[in-house]
Coordinates of C-alpha atoms and ligand atoms in Angstrom, one line a residue:
X1 CA -73.9 -88.1 -11.3
X2 CA -76.3 -85.1 -11.2
X3 CA -75.9 -82.2 -8.8
X4 CA -73.6 -79.2 -8.8
X5 CA -69.9 -79.3 -9.4
X6 CA -67.8 -79.0 -6.3
X7 CA -64.2 -78.8 -5.1
X8 CA -62.9 -81.8 -3.1
X9 CA -59.7 -81.4 -1.2
X10 CA -57.8 -84.4 0.3
X11 CA -55.0 -83.5 2.7
X12 CA -53.0 -85.7 5.1
X13 CA -49.7 -87.3 6.0
X14 CA -47.3 -88.7 3.5
X15 CA -48.3 -92.2 2.1
X16 CA -51.8 -92.3 3.4
X17 CA -53.3 -93.3 0.1
X18 CA -54.5 -89.8 -0.8
X19 CA -53.7 -90.0 -4.5
X20 CA -55.3 -93.4 -4.9
X21 CA -58.5 -92.2 -3.4
X22 CA -58.4 -88.8 -5.2
X23 CA -57.9 -90.5 -8.6
X24 CA -60.8 -92.9 -8.1
X25 CA -63.1 -90.2 -6.9
X26 CA -62.2 -87.9 -9.8
X27 CA -62.8 -90.8 -12.3
X28 CA -66.2 -91.7 -10.8
X29 CA -67.4 -88.0 -10.8
X30 CA -65.8 -87.1 -14.1
X31 CA -63.7 -84.5 -12.3
X32 CA -60.1 -83.4 -12.9
X33 CA -57.5 -84.8 -10.5
X34 CA -54.6 -82.7 -9.5
X35 CA -51.6 -84.1 -7.5
X36 CA -50.2 -80.9 -5.9
X37 CA -47.3 -82.9 -4.5
X38 CA -46.1 -83.6 -8.0
X39 CA -45.6 -79.8 -8.5
X40 CA -43.4 -79.5 -5.5
X41 CA -41.5 -82.6 -6.6
X42 CA -40.9 -81.2 -10.1
X43 CA -39.7 -77.9 -8.7
X44 CA -37.3 -79.9 -6.4
X45 CA -36.0 -81.8 -9.4
X46 CA -35.4 -78.5 -11.2
X47 CA -33.6 -77.1 -8.2
X48 CA -31.4 -80.2 -7.9
X49 CA -30.5 -80.2 -11.5
X50 CA -29.6 -76.5 -11.6
X51 CA -27.9 -76.4 -8.2
X52 CA -30.3 -73.8 -6.9
X53 CA -29.2 -72.6 -3.4
X54 CA -32.3 -72.8 -1.3
X55 CA -31.0 -70.2 1.1
X56 CA -30.7 -67.7 -1.7
X57 CA -33.9 -65.8 -2.6
X58 CA -32.5 -64.3 -5.8
X59 CA -31.6 -67.8 -7.1
X60 CA -35.0 -69.2 -6.1
X61 CA -36.9 -66.4 -7.9
X62 CA -34.8 -66.7 -11.0
X63 CA -35.3 -70.5 -11.0
X64 CA -39.1 -70.1 -10.6
X65 CA -39.2 -67.7 -13.5
X66 CA -37.7 -70.5 -15.6
X67 CA -40.1 -73.3 -14.5
X68 CA -43.1 -74.3 -16.5
X69 CA -45.3 -77.0 -14.9
X70 CA -48.0 -78.8 -16.8
X71 CA -50.2 -81.8 -16.2
X72 CA -50.5 -83.7 -19.5
X73 CA -53.1 -86.5 -19.9
X74 CA -51.6 -89.8 -21.0
X75 CA -54.7 -91.4 -22.4
X76 CA -53.0 -94.8 -22.7
X77 CA -52.2 -94.9 -19.0
X78 CA -55.4 -93.1 -18.2
X79 CA -53.7 -90.6 -15.9
X80 CA -52.1 -87.2 -16.1
X81 CA -48.4 -86.9 -15.9
X82 CA -46.2 -84.1 -14.7
X83 CA -44.2 -82.2 -17.3
X84 CA -41.4 -79.9 -16.3
X85 CA -40.5 -77.4 -19.1
X86 CA -41.9 -79.8 -21.7
X87 CA -40.2 -83.0 -20.3
X88 CA -42.2 -85.8 -18.8
X89 CA -40.8 -86.1 -15.3
X90 CA -43.6 -88.3 -13.8
X91 CA -41.3 -91.2 -13.1
X92 CA -38.2 -89.2 -12.0
X93 CA -40.0 -87.2 -9.4
X94 CA -41.1 -90.4 -7.5
X95 CA -37.5 -91.2 -6.6
X96 CA -36.3 -91.2 -3.0
X97 CA -33.7 -88.6 -4.0
X98 CA -36.5 -86.1 -4.6
X99 CA -38.4 -87.3 -1.5
X100 CA -35.4 -86.4 0.6
X101 CA -35.3 -82.8 -0.5
X102 CA -38.9 -81.9 -1.4
X103 CA -40.1 -81.0 2.1
X104 CA -37.3 -78.3 2.4
X105 CA -38.2 -76.9 -1.0
X106 CA -41.9 -76.9 -0.2
X107 CA -41.3 -74.9 2.9
X108 CA -40.0 -71.9 0.9
X109 CA -42.5 -69.1 0.7
X110 CA -41.8 -68.1 -2.9
X111 CA -42.1 -71.8 -4.0
X112 CA -45.5 -72.1 -2.2
X113 CA -46.8 -68.8 -3.7
X114 CA -45.8 -70.0 -7.2
X115 CA -47.5 -73.4 -6.8
X116 CA -50.6 -72.2 -4.9
X117 CA -51.4 -69.5 -7.6
X118 CA -51.4 -72.2 -10.3
X119 CA -53.5 -74.6 -8.1
X120 CA -56.1 -72.0 -7.5
X121 CA -56.4 -71.3 -11.2
X122 CA -57.0 -75.0 -11.9
X123 CA -60.0 -74.9 -9.5
X124 CA -61.7 -71.9 -11.0
X125 CA -64.3 -74.0 -12.8
X126 CA -64.7 -76.5 -9.9
X127 CA -65.2 -80.1 -10.7
X128 CA -61.8 -80.9 -9.3
X129 CA -60.2 -83.3 -6.7
X130 CA -56.8 -82.0 -5.4
X131 CA -54.7 -83.8 -2.9
X132 CA -51.8 -82.4 -0.8
X133 CA -51.0 -80.8 2.6
X134 CA -52.6 -77.4 2.5
X135 CA -55.4 -77.7 -0.1
X136 CA -58.3 -77.5 2.3
X137 CA -56.6 -74.9 4.6
X138 CA -54.9 -72.5 2.1
X139 CA -55.5 -73.3 -1.6
X140 CA -59.3 -73.9 -1.4
X141 CA -60.5 -72.8 2.1
X142 CA -64.1 -72.7 0.8
X143 CA -64.1 -76.1 -0.8
X144 CA -67.4 -77.9 -0.5
X145 CA -65.8 -81.2 0.7
X146 CA -62.6 -81.5 2.7
X147 CA -61.1 -84.8 3.6
X148 CA -58.2 -85.3 6.0
X149 CA -56.6 -88.7 5.7
X150 CA -54.6 -90.5 8.4
X151 CA -53.2 -94.0 8.9
X152 CA -50.9 -95.7 11.4
X153 CA -47.2 -95.1 10.8
X154 CA -46.3 -98.8 10.3
X155 CA -49.0 -99.2 7.7
X156 CA -47.8 -96.1 5.8
X157 CA -44.2 -97.2 5.9
X158 CA -45.1 -100.7 4.6
X159 CA -47.2 -99.2 1.8
X160 CA -44.6 -96.8 0.6
X161 CA -41.8 -99.4 0.9
X162 CA -43.7 -101.8 -1.4
X163 CA -44.2 -99.0 -3.9
X164 CA -40.5 -97.9 -3.9
X165 CA -39.1 -101.5 -3.7
X166 CA -40.9 -102.4 -7.0
X167 CA -38.7 -99.7 -8.7
X168 CA -35.6 -100.1 -6.6
X169 CA -34.9 -103.4 -4.8
X170 CA -31.9 -101.9 -3.0
X171 CA -34.1 -99.7 -0.9
X172 CA -34.4 -100.6 2.8
X173 CA -37.4 -100.2 5.1
X174 CA -35.3 -98.1 7.4
X175 CA -34.6 -95.5 4.6
X176 CA -38.3 -95.3 3.8
X177 CA -39.3 -95.0 7.5
X178 CA -36.7 -92.2 8.1
X179 CA -37.8 -90.3 5.1
X180 CA -41.5 -90.5 6.0
X181 CA -40.9 -89.4 9.5
X182 CA -38.7 -86.5 8.4
X183 CA -41.2 -85.3 5.8
X184 CA -44.1 -85.5 8.2
X185 CA -42.1 -83.5 10.7
X186 CA -41.0 -80.8 8.3
X187 CA -44.5 -80.6 6.5
X188 CA -46.3 -80.2 9.8
X189 CA -43.8 -77.8 11.5
X190 CA -43.0 -75.4 8.7
X191 CA -43.9 -71.7 9.2
X192 CA -45.9 -71.3 6.0
X193 CA -49.1 -73.4 5.4
X194 CA -48.1 -76.3 7.7
X195 CA -50.0 -79.6 7.3
X196 CA -53.0 -79.4 9.6
X197 CA -56.6 -80.6 9.5
X198 CA -59.0 -77.8 8.5
X199 CA -61.7 -77.2 11.1
X200 CA -64.4 -78.3 8.7
X201 CA -62.6 -81.4 7.3
X202 CA -63.9 -84.9 7.6
X203 CA -61.3 -87.3 8.9
X204 CA -60.7 -90.6 7.2
X205 CA -58.4 -93.0 9.1
X206 CA -57.7 -95.8 6.7
X207 CA -55.5 -98.0 8.8
X208 CA -58.1 -100.8 8.8
X209 CA -60.0 -99.9 5.6
X210 CA -59.7 -101.4 2.2
X211 CA -59.5 -99.1 -0.9
X212 CA -63.1 -99.9 -1.7
X213 CA -64.3 -99.0 1.7
X214 CA -62.5 -95.6 1.7
X215 CA -63.8 -94.9 -1.8
X216 CA -67.4 -95.7 -0.8
X217 CA -67.2 -93.5 2.3
X218 CA -65.7 -90.6 0.3
X219 CA -68.2 -90.9 -2.5
X220 CA -71.1 -90.9 0.0
X221 CA -69.7 -87.6 1.4
X222 CA -69.3 -86.2 -2.1
X223 CA -72.8 -87.1 -3.1
X224 CA -74.2 -85.3 0.0
X225 CA -72.2 -82.2 -0.7
X226 CA -73.2 -82.1 -4.3
X227 CA -76.8 -82.0 -3.3
X228 CA -76.5 -79.1 -0.9
Ligands
DC301 O1 -47.9 -85.8 -1.7 P1 -46.4 -86.0 -2.0 O2 -45.7 -87.0 -1.0 O3 -46.0 -86.3 -3.4 O4 -45.8 -84.6 -1.6 C1 -44.4 -84.3 -1.7 C2 -44.0 -83.2 -0.8 O5 -44.5 -82.0 -1.2 C3 -44.5 -83.4 0.7 O6 -43.4 -83.9 1.5 C4 -44.8 -82.0 1.1 C5 -45.0 -81.2 -0.1 N1 -46.4 -80.8 -0.4 C6 -46.8 -79.6 0.2 O7 -46.0 -79.0 1.0 N2 -48.0 -79.1 -0.1 C7 -48.8 -79.8 -0.9 N3 -50.0 -79.2 -1.1 C8 -48.4 -81.0 -1.5 C9 -47.2 -81.5 -1.2

């Protein structure tokens, strides 16, 4: 598609379908897709494995110095996967064990500074779609297109349950619901960069929209912004 290269940010609550939309948009536009949540998840995995005390700043800083995050393209699967210190952790970081801890880790100032600096570097050349919680408000406050996604709680719980159940049939809907509610609460109430809709973000409530409908809407917005 002709037009200038832009930055597209997609923020919103957990399990709203942000990454599905972001990936499809990036593919259509020939842009890079960055899942910023994967970075916080990989940091959380490192903290768990190394028993990092999240109340101890010295331990946190020491741990961050030893963390190298990289997105590596898996051409077979046509997606990029999260690597932590050279190890592919894409599958491990989707576990509920990580989801239970990630919001607390992502609320730590040093962790956010570490992740945001890398995210901003990735956007230097534009032509990027990044999803998360603070991408339109903090990471790229000047992004040309900002989307804020929402969906009804029940719909979100069902979507996430289906996803996790496929990997772990022992999981209960209650566990998934509690985890989503807890993460939404922590993510939107933390002191640093809480989840909120940027003043200039366009809202996309997908409770009653198919993936195709969401994609077409977002693509229409992107085309308009690319022309400006
Ligand atoms: O998008 P996700 O569910 O994979 O994100 C995992 C957690 O990381 C989420 O609960 C909050 C945090 N996160 C964040 O604080 N800021 C971001 N830009 C992305 C994710």
